[in-house]
Short mmCIF file of C-alpha atoms and ligand atoms in Angstrom, two decimals:
data_model
loop_
_atom_site.label_atom_id
_atom_site.label_comp_id
_atom_site.label_asym_id
_atom_site.label_seq_id
_atom_site.Cartn_x
_atom_site.Cartn_y
_atom_site.Cartn_z
CA MET A 1 28.95 14.83 -3.94
CA ALA A 2 27.80 17.71 -1.73
CA SER A 3 26.49 16.63 1.65
CA ILE A 4 22.82 17.07 2.42
CA ALA A 5 21.64 19.02 5.44
CA ALA A 6 18.22 19.14 7.03
CA GLY A 7 16.01 21.48 5.08
CA ASP A 8 17.93 21.01 1.83
CA ILE A 9 15.47 20.17 -0.83
CA ILE A 10 16.52 17.93 -3.66
CA ARG A 11 14.48 18.98 -6.64
CA PRO A 12 14.56 16.34 -9.33
CA THR A 13 14.75 17.53 -12.92
CA LEU A 14 11.78 16.66 -15.06
CA LYS A 15 13.69 13.73 -16.55
CA GLN A 16 14.68 12.37 -13.16
CA HIS A 17 11.27 12.83 -11.68
CA TRP A 18 10.06 9.31 -12.29
CA PHE A 19 13.00 7.89 -10.37
CA ILE A 20 13.53 10.23 -7.43
CA MET A 21 11.01 11.16 -4.78
CA TYR A 22 11.38 14.25 -2.64
CA SER A 23 14.42 13.02 -0.78
CA VAL A 24 16.13 14.50 2.25
CA LYS A 25 18.04 13.56 5.37
CA THR A 26 15.39 13.23 8.05
CA GLN A 27 16.27 14.88 11.36
CA ILE A 28 14.47 13.92 14.54
CA PHE A 29 14.19 16.34 17.42
CA GLN A 30 12.90 15.45 20.88
CA VAL A 31 10.41 18.12 21.89
CA ASP A 32 8.77 18.65 25.27
CA SER A 33 5.04 18.37 24.58
CA GLN A 34 4.17 20.64 27.53
CA ASN A 35 6.91 23.21 26.93
CA PRO A 36 8.13 22.99 23.32
CA GLN A 37 11.72 24.22 23.02
CA PRO A 38 11.53 27.58 21.18
CA GLN A 39 14.75 27.02 19.21
CA THR A 40 13.59 23.69 17.82
CA ILE A 41 10.18 25.11 16.96
CA ALA A 42 11.83 28.12 15.26
CA LEU A 43 13.99 25.81 13.13
CA ALA A 44 11.01 23.67 12.15
CA GLY A 45 8.94 26.79 11.42
CA LYS A 46 11.67 28.02 9.09
CA ILE A 47 11.66 24.72 7.23
CA ILE A 48 7.87 24.97 6.77
CA ARG A 49 8.23 28.54 5.45
CA GLY A 50 10.98 27.38 3.08
CA GLY A 51 8.71 24.77 1.49
CA GLY A 52 9.90 21.72 3.46
CA LEU A 53 8.02 18.98 5.30
CA VAL A 54 7.79 18.68 9.08
CA ALA A 55 6.04 15.83 10.90
CA PHE A 56 4.60 16.67 14.31
CA PRO A 57 2.41 15.15 17.01
CA THR A 58 -1.15 16.28 17.60
CA GLU A 59 -3.65 15.11 20.20
CA THR A 60 -5.09 12.73 17.56
CA VAL A 61 -2.26 11.33 15.39
CA TYR A 62 1.03 12.60 13.91
CA GLY A 63 0.62 14.97 10.97
CA LEU A 64 2.85 15.55 7.92
CA GLY A 65 2.92 19.33 7.57
CA ALA A 66 3.67 21.83 4.82
CA ASN A 67 2.87 25.49 4.20
CA ALA A 68 -0.81 25.48 3.19
CA LEU A 69 -0.29 28.62 1.06
CA ASP A 70 2.50 27.05 -1.04
CA PRO A 71 1.26 24.66 -3.76
CA GLU A 72 4.73 23.19 -4.38
CA ALA A 73 5.20 22.32 -0.72
CA VAL A 74 1.70 20.82 -0.62
CA ALA A 75 2.41 18.75 -3.74
CA ARG A 76 5.32 17.18 -1.87
CA ILE A 77 2.94 15.88 0.81
CA TYR A 78 0.95 13.93 -1.79
CA GLU A 79 4.17 12.69 -3.36
CA VAL A 80 5.87 11.33 -0.24
CA LYS A 81 2.67 9.83 1.19
CA LYS A 82 1.83 8.31 -2.22
CA ARG A 83 -1.61 9.80 -1.64
CA PRO A 84 -4.01 10.07 -4.59
CA SER A 85 -4.27 13.70 -5.70
CA HIS A 86 -8.08 13.65 -5.36
CA ASP A 87 -7.98 13.17 -1.56
CA PRO A 88 -7.94 16.63 0.13
CA LEU A 89 -5.87 17.64 3.18
CA ILE A 90 -6.74 19.34 6.47
CA VAL A 91 -5.41 22.83 7.17
CA HIS A 92 -4.22 23.37 10.75
CA ILE A 93 -4.52 26.79 12.36
CA CYS A 94 -3.35 28.16 15.71
CA SER A 95 -5.89 30.91 16.38
CA LEU A 96 -9.51 31.72 15.66
CA SER A 97 -8.39 34.71 13.61
CA GLN A 98 -6.65 32.35 11.16
CA LEU A 99 -10.05 30.81 10.41
CA ASP A 100 -10.84 33.84 8.25
CA LEU A 101 -7.53 33.56 6.41
CA VAL A 102 -8.23 29.96 5.44
CA ALA A 103 -12.02 29.94 4.99
CA ASN A 104 -14.09 32.22 2.85
CA GLY A 105 -16.90 33.57 5.04
CA ALA A 106 -17.22 30.92 7.77
CA PRO A 107 -20.93 30.72 8.72
CA PRO A 108 -22.09 31.54 12.28
CA LEU A 109 -22.42 27.81 13.08
CA ALA A 110 -18.74 27.32 12.22
CA LYS A 111 -17.77 30.18 14.52
CA ARG A 112 -19.86 28.75 17.33
CA LEU A 113 -18.41 25.27 16.88
CA ALA A 114 -14.91 26.71 16.71
CA GLU A 115 -15.46 28.52 20.00
CA THR A 116 -16.62 25.30 21.64
CA PHE A 117 -14.44 22.63 20.02
CA PHE A 118 -11.23 24.46 19.04
CA PRO A 119 -8.58 23.60 19.92
CA GLY A 120 -9.57 19.94 19.71
CA PRO A 121 -10.24 16.88 17.55
CA LEU A 122 -12.86 18.48 15.26
CA THR A 123 -12.30 19.36 11.60
CA MET A 124 -14.79 21.60 9.81
CA VAL A 125 -15.21 21.66 6.03
CA LEU A 126 -15.89 25.25 4.90
CA LYS A 127 -15.62 27.35 1.73
CA ARG A 128 -11.95 27.74 0.79
CA SER A 129 -10.33 31.16 0.69
CA ALA A 130 -8.32 32.06 -2.40
CA GLN A 131 -5.12 32.19 -0.36
CA VAL A 132 -5.09 28.47 0.39
CA ALA A 133 -3.27 26.47 -2.28
CA PRO A 134 -5.93 24.74 -4.44
CA ASN A 135 -4.14 21.37 -4.23
CA VAL A 136 -4.69 21.38 -0.44
CA SER A 137 -8.32 20.72 -1.29
CA ALA A 138 -7.60 18.53 -4.31
CA GLY A 139 -9.13 21.30 -6.42
CA LEU A 140 -12.41 21.46 -4.44
CA GLU A 141 -13.93 24.83 -3.55
CA THR A 142 -13.98 23.77 0.09
CA VAL A 143 -11.31 23.44 2.76
CA ALA A 144 -11.07 21.32 5.92
CA VAL A 145 -9.86 23.29 8.96
CA ARG A 146 -8.83 22.28 12.44
CA MET A 147 -7.02 23.73 15.43
CA PRO A 148 -5.12 20.97 17.22
CA ALA A 149 -5.15 20.80 21.02
CA HIS A 150 -1.42 20.16 21.30
CA LYS A 151 1.27 22.66 22.18
CA ILE A 152 3.78 21.49 19.56
CA PRO A 153 1.67 22.13 16.42
CA LEU A 154 0.21 25.31 17.92
CA ALA A 155 3.74 26.63 18.50
CA LEU A 156 4.88 25.44 15.08
CA ILE A 157 2.03 27.13 13.20
CA GLU A 158 2.59 30.32 15.17
CA SER A 159 6.33 30.26 14.53
CA SER A 160 6.02 29.49 10.80
CA GLY A 161 3.50 32.31 10.42
CA VAL A 162 1.39 30.27 8.01
CA PRO A 163 -1.44 27.74 8.30
CA ILE A 164 -0.14 24.19 7.92
CA ALA A 165 -1.69 21.58 5.64
CA ALA A 166 -1.22 18.15 7.19
CA PRO A 167 -2.62 14.70 6.57
CA SER A 168 -1.74 11.89 8.94
CA ALA A 169 2.01 11.20 8.58
CA ASN A 170 1.73 7.63 7.28
CA LEU A 171 2.12 6.15 3.83
CA PHE A 172 -1.22 6.08 2.02
CA SER A 173 -3.57 3.35 3.33
CA ARG A 174 -1.30 2.42 6.28
CA PRO A 175 -2.45 2.78 9.91
CA SER A 176 -2.04 6.38 11.11
CA PRO A 177 1.10 7.06 13.18
CA THR A 178 0.73 7.70 16.88
CA SER A 179 4.47 7.95 17.63
CA ALA A 180 7.54 9.47 15.98
CA GLN A 181 8.87 5.95 15.34
CA HIS A 182 5.78 5.14 13.24
CA VAL A 183 6.45 8.23 11.12
CA LEU A 184 10.06 7.20 10.71
CA ASP A 185 9.03 3.66 9.73
CA ASP A 186 6.88 5.00 6.87
CA LEU A 187 8.58 8.22 5.77
CA SER A 188 12.26 8.16 6.72
CA GLY A 189 14.28 10.05 4.10
CA HIS A 190 11.22 11.86 2.76
CA VAL A 191 10.48 14.35 5.52
CA ASP A 192 12.92 17.04 6.65
CA VAL A 193 12.15 17.00 10.35
CA ILE A 194 10.19 14.85 12.75
CA LEU A 195 9.28 16.57 15.99
CA ASP A 196 9.13 13.74 18.53
CA GLY A 197 6.70 14.80 21.23
CA GLY A 198 5.84 11.32 22.48
CA SER A 199 2.69 9.38 21.77
CA CYS A 200 -0.65 10.91 20.81
CA PRO A 201 -3.23 11.03 23.63
CA ILE A 202 -6.34 10.27 21.51
CA GLY A 203 -4.77 7.94 18.95
CA LEU A 204 -7.52 8.25 16.28
CA GLU A 205 -8.01 11.09 13.81
CA SER A 206 -10.33 14.06 14.22
CA THR A 207 -14.05 14.01 13.45
CA VAL A 208 -14.68 15.66 10.06
CA ILE A 209 -17.92 17.63 9.72
CA ASP A 210 -19.06 19.29 6.48
CA LEU A 211 -20.69 22.69 7.02
CA THR A 212 -20.96 23.63 3.34
CA SER A 213 -24.17 21.75 2.61
CA GLU A 214 -27.63 22.73 3.86
CA THR A 215 -27.50 20.10 6.59
CA PRO A 216 -24.25 19.59 8.53
CA VAL A 217 -22.84 16.12 7.82
CA ILE A 218 -20.27 13.98 9.60
CA LEU A 219 -17.88 12.74 6.91
CA ARG A 220 -15.61 10.82 9.28
CA PRO A 221 -16.26 9.87 12.91
CA GLY A 222 -13.28 10.64 15.12
CA GLY A 223 -11.97 12.12 18.35
CA ALA A 224 -14.95 14.44 18.93
CA PRO A 225 -17.86 12.05 19.69
CA MET A 226 -21.03 12.41 17.66
CA GLU A 227 -23.14 12.40 20.84
CA LEU A 228 -21.38 15.58 21.94
CA LEU A 229 -21.54 17.31 18.54
CA ILE A 230 -25.24 16.69 18.18
CA GLN A 231 -25.88 18.72 21.34
CA HIS A 232 -24.52 21.73 19.45
CA VAL A 233 -25.81 20.79 15.98
CA PRO A 234 -29.28 19.25 16.43
CA ASN A 235 -29.79 18.66 12.67
CA LEU A 236 -26.44 16.87 12.32
CA GLN A 237 -26.50 13.99 9.83
CA LEU A 238 -24.21 11.07 9.34
CA SER A 239 -22.68 10.70 5.89
CA GLN A 240 -24.73 8.37 3.70
CA ARG A 241 -22.02 5.77 3.77
CA TYR A 242 -22.42 5.34 7.54
CA LEU A 243 -26.19 5.29 7.71
CA GLU A 244 -26.39 1.52 7.46
CA ALA A 245 -23.93 1.26 10.34
CA GLN A 246 -25.86 3.66 12.54
CA ASP A 247 -27.93 1.11 14.43
CA GLY A 248 -24.88 -0.29 16.09
CA LEU A 249 -22.87 -2.96 14.41
CA ALA A 250 -24.81 -3.37 11.17
CA MET A 251 -22.76 -3.31 7.99
CA PRO A 252 -22.60 -0.53 5.45
CA ALA A 253 -22.99 -1.72 1.87
CA PRO A 254 -19.82 -3.38 0.54
CA GLY A 255 -17.43 -0.98 -1.10
CA MET A 256 -18.84 2.08 0.65
CA LEU A 257 -15.78 2.54 2.82
CA SER A 258 -12.45 2.69 1.08
CA LYS A 259 -9.55 0.55 2.23
CA HIS A 260 -7.63 2.47 4.82
CA TYR A 261 -5.67 2.09 8.00
CA SER A 262 -4.58 -1.30 6.78
CA PRO A 263 -1.92 -3.35 8.47
CA ALA A 264 0.36 -5.51 6.31
CA ALA A 265 -1.44 -8.76 7.20
CA LYS A 266 -5.05 -9.53 6.33
CA PHE A 267 -7.36 -8.14 9.00
CA LEU A 268 -10.68 -9.67 10.11
CA VAL A 269 -13.22 -8.33 12.57
CA LEU A 270 -15.30 -10.56 14.85
CA LYS A 271 -18.48 -9.07 16.27
CA GLY A 272 -20.89 -10.40 18.87
CA SER A 273 -20.35 -10.26 22.61
CA SER A 274 -22.48 -13.15 23.88
CA GLN A 275 -20.93 -16.12 25.70
CA ASN A 276 -21.52 -18.17 22.52
CA ALA A 277 -19.69 -15.56 20.48
CA SER A 278 -16.66 -15.78 22.77
CA GLN A 279 -16.59 -19.56 22.45
CA ARG A 280 -16.91 -19.35 18.68
CA ALA A 281 -14.09 -16.80 18.50
CA ARG A 282 -11.79 -19.24 20.30
CA GLU A 283 -13.02 -22.08 18.08
CA ALA A 284 -12.32 -20.07 14.92
CA VAL A 285 -8.82 -19.14 16.05
CA ALA A 286 -8.01 -22.75 17.07
CA ALA A 287 -9.25 -24.01 13.68
CA LEU A 288 -7.19 -21.46 11.78
CA ILE A 289 -4.07 -22.41 13.76
CA SER A 290 -4.61 -26.08 13.02
CA LEU A 291 -4.88 -25.21 9.32
CA GLY A 292 -1.37 -23.75 9.61
CA TYR A 293 -2.16 -20.03 9.74
CA LYS A 294 -0.06 -17.79 11.97
CA ILE A 295 -2.63 -15.77 13.87
CA GLY A 296 -2.32 -12.37 15.56
CA LEU A 297 -5.00 -11.26 18.00
CA MET A 298 -5.85 -7.72 19.15
CA LEU A 299 -7.80 -8.17 22.37
CA THR A 300 -9.22 -6.29 25.29
CA ASP A 301 -7.76 -7.21 28.67
CA GLU A 302 -10.99 -8.95 29.63
CA ASP A 303 -11.14 -10.99 26.42
CA ALA A 304 -7.53 -12.22 26.53
CA ASP A 305 -8.40 -15.14 28.85
CA ASN A 306 -10.74 -16.59 26.21
CA PHE A 307 -7.71 -17.34 24.05
CA SER A 308 -5.26 -18.63 26.65
CA GLY A 309 -3.25 -21.69 25.69
CA LEU A 310 -3.61 -21.10 21.95
CA ASN A 311 -0.49 -20.70 19.84
CA ALA A 312 -1.33 -17.18 18.63
CA ARG A 313 0.43 -13.84 18.88
CA LEU A 314 -1.47 -11.50 21.10
CA VAL A 315 -1.47 -7.77 21.83
CA LYS A 316 -3.68 -6.13 24.43
CA LEU A 317 -5.62 -2.94 23.77
CA GLY A 318 -6.77 -2.08 27.30
CA SER A 319 -10.00 -2.58 29.19
CA GLU A 320 -13.28 -3.04 27.32
CA ASN A 321 -14.70 -0.48 29.77
CA ASN A 322 -12.21 2.15 28.64
CA LEU A 323 -12.78 2.86 24.95
CA GLU A 324 -10.45 5.88 25.11
CA GLU A 325 -7.61 3.54 26.04
CA ILE A 326 -8.49 1.16 23.20
CA ALA A 327 -8.59 4.08 20.73
CA ARG A 328 -5.20 5.29 21.94
CA ASN A 329 -3.63 1.85 21.46
CA LEU A 330 -5.38 0.71 18.29
CA PHE A 331 -3.02 1.83 15.52
CA ALA A 332 0.13 1.31 17.60
CA GLN A 333 -0.88 -2.27 18.36
CA MET A 334 -1.79 -2.94 14.71
CA ARG A 335 1.71 -1.87 13.78
CA ALA A 336 3.26 -3.90 16.62
CA LEU A 337 1.36 -7.06 15.68
CA GLU A 338 2.14 -6.91 11.97
CA LYS A 339 5.86 -7.10 12.82
CA MET A 340 5.33 -10.46 14.53
CA ASP A 341 5.35 -12.66 11.41
CA ILE A 342 1.67 -13.47 11.13
CA ASP A 343 -0.70 -14.25 8.25
CA LEU A 344 -3.97 -13.05 9.74
CA MET A 345 -4.95 -10.47 12.33
CA LEU A 346 -8.24 -10.69 14.20
CA MET A 347 -9.92 -8.19 16.45
CA ARG A 348 -13.24 -8.32 18.23
CA ALA A 349 -15.49 -5.31 17.69
CA VAL A 350 -16.07 -2.93 20.60
CA ASN A 351 -19.20 -1.08 21.72
CA PRO A 352 -19.75 1.63 19.04
CA GLN A 353 -20.69 4.39 21.51
CA GLY A 354 -18.71 7.62 21.92
CA ILE A 355 -15.18 7.14 20.56
CA GLY A 356 -16.23 3.50 19.98
CA PHE A 357 -17.97 4.59 16.78
CA ALA A 358 -14.66 5.92 15.40
CA ILE A 359 -12.97 2.66 16.43
CA TRP A 360 -15.70 0.70 14.61
CA ASP A 361 -15.16 2.85 11.49
CA ARG A 362 -11.40 2.15 11.50
CA LEU A 363 -12.02 -1.58 11.93
CA LEU A 364 -14.40 -1.63 8.96
CA ARG A 365 -11.81 0.06 6.81
CA ALA A 366 -8.81 -1.97 7.98
CA SER A 367 -10.71 -5.19 7.31
CA GLU A 368 -12.30 -3.98 4.07
CA GLN A 369 -15.55 -4.81 5.85
CA GLN A 370 -14.70 -8.43 6.52
CA VAL A 371 -16.79 -8.68 9.66
CA TYR A 372 -18.08 -12.01 11.02
CA ASP A 373 -21.08 -12.02 13.35
CA LEU A 374 -20.30 -14.68 15.94
CA ASP A 375 -23.80 -14.56 17.35
CA ASP A 376 -24.62 -16.45 14.15
CA PRO A 377 -23.81 -20.17 14.55
CA GLN A 378 -22.73 -20.30 10.87
CA ALA A 379 -20.09 -17.61 11.35
CA VAL A 380 -17.12 -19.88 12.11
CA ASP A 381 -17.75 -21.99 8.98
CA LEU A 382 -18.17 -18.86 6.87
CA LEU A 383 -14.95 -17.40 8.22
CA LEU A 384 -12.91 -20.58 7.62
CA GLU A 385 -14.36 -20.96 4.14
CA SER A 386 -13.52 -17.40 3.19
CA VAL A 387 -9.97 -17.59 4.58
CA LYS A 388 -9.31 -20.87 2.76
CA THR A 389 -10.60 -19.59 -0.57
CA ALA A 390 -8.88 -16.16 -0.31
CA LYS A 391 -6.06 -15.48 -2.70
CA PRO A 392 -2.67 -15.74 -0.99
O1 TXA B 401 -6.74 14.17 13.34
C1 TXA B 401 -6.59 14.45 12.15
O2 TXA B 401 -7.52 14.88 11.46
C2 TXA B 401 -5.20 14.25 11.55
C3 TXA B 401 -4.22 15.20 12.23
C4 TXA B 401 -2.85 15.15 11.61
O3 TXA B 401 -4.74 16.49 12.21
N1 TXA B 401 -5.23 14.44 10.14
C5 TXA B 401 -5.81 13.58 9.28
O4 TXA B 401 -5.69 13.92 7.97
O5 TXA B 401 -6.39 12.57 9.65
P1 TXA B 401 -6.00 12.92 6.77
O6 TXA B 401 -5.53 13.62 5.56
O7 TXA B 401 -5.41 11.61 7.06
O8 TXA B 401 -7.56 12.85 6.74
C6 TXA B 401 -8.28 14.00 6.30
C7 TXA B 401 -9.71 13.65 6.02
C8 TXA B 401 -9.84 12.79 4.79
O9 TXA B 401 -10.85 11.83 5.02
C9 TXA B 401 -10.28 13.79 3.74
O10 TXA B 401 -11.01 13.19 2.70
C10 TXA B 401 -11.12 14.77 4.55
O11 TXA B 401 -10.44 14.85 5.78
N2 TXA B 401 -11.13 16.10 3.91
C11 TXA B 401 -10.13 16.98 3.84
N3 TXA B 401 -10.50 18.08 3.15
C12 TXA B 401 -11.77 17.89 2.80
C13 TXA B 401 -12.72 18.66 2.03
N4 TXA B 401 -12.42 19.84 1.54
N5 TXA B 401 -13.94 18.13 1.86
C14 TXA B 401 -14.26 16.91 2.37
N6 TXA B 401 -13.41 16.14 3.08
C15 TXA B 401 -12.19 16.61 3.28
MG1 MG B 402 -4.92 9.71 7.03
#
């Protein structure tokens, strides 16, 4: 059998298609995130132009990139991620002039926001230009656009000469990857090249804002804090599905947020920061352990002492006073903890201000909104009852 080189694309025949996914030998290149090596970038750019898949770091999370103008290449992204075809992708650009290639008549507000927030963790939904492959947008008339603040993707887009469609480089519904190893864990053998530029400085995905409706709407909270955006967009709204969560840690209606960012083990969120809440958190964990559950805890440095002496696996997220640090560590620590042979993962909610609101959103999704309010004396009983009656 002929050997397979990076960039070779194995195209299954129609008959084989049900058995073989887009399958390649994945090559990993170390790239200097401050000074990307031009030869490596040129090679990766060529693979993008040829219809292949390249994973790369951004300031938010790793992306799985393909030529946004090539529908076949874009189809491969959905295939290898096992992503439903109705969930649209973000197009990454490297200059403001590419905005007009990708979007059809970006409104003045979009131009202003681009001048302020690009490059950076903001994605704008605009009208799609005819040049962008329709499957990038899952057939919608709109397109999501962002310019990453990271030298590797900027160099890659420039070198490939095309805008790059890229979702986060994880398997569908898994936590987003913040290192090259995470990409490899999920997509080895299904992506031509992984550019390893170290870990991602923000660690959570970009904020997505829809500028196609009369009132600008935040569709997903992320790296660009709402408090900052609202200074530039005074009539900014939060997507309906978040409105119930707006007053802090209240819950959106069940089912409003799709399952996402999920670790392998069941994930529960504990909210409440009073002294009572801390005691109840310890009580709940101790009770679960005595029932025979193997527990994994994701804790702030300050909170870790509350659980000392308990037979639980524990990962630290950083200081509760440094939400940026917690955001940066969140997905990586979810992935680290799930490898530790546990049945249940628990994390205490953080202050939902600034990037904390994006953290809160990811916790709601990872837990499928299983949040227990430990300021409520009933919470421990409710939690134990629900864990005991849950299907294995
Ligand atoms: O930080 C990020 O945004 C990362 C890096 C790689 O850039 N990308 C990322 O992509 O998180 P993904 O595919 O995991 O999330 C894209 C989000 C989804 O929630 C999707 O529904 C939304 O953007 N989106 C994309 N195109 C859209 C459109 N035309 N209209 C509404 N929402 C859209
Ligand atoms: Mg994603």
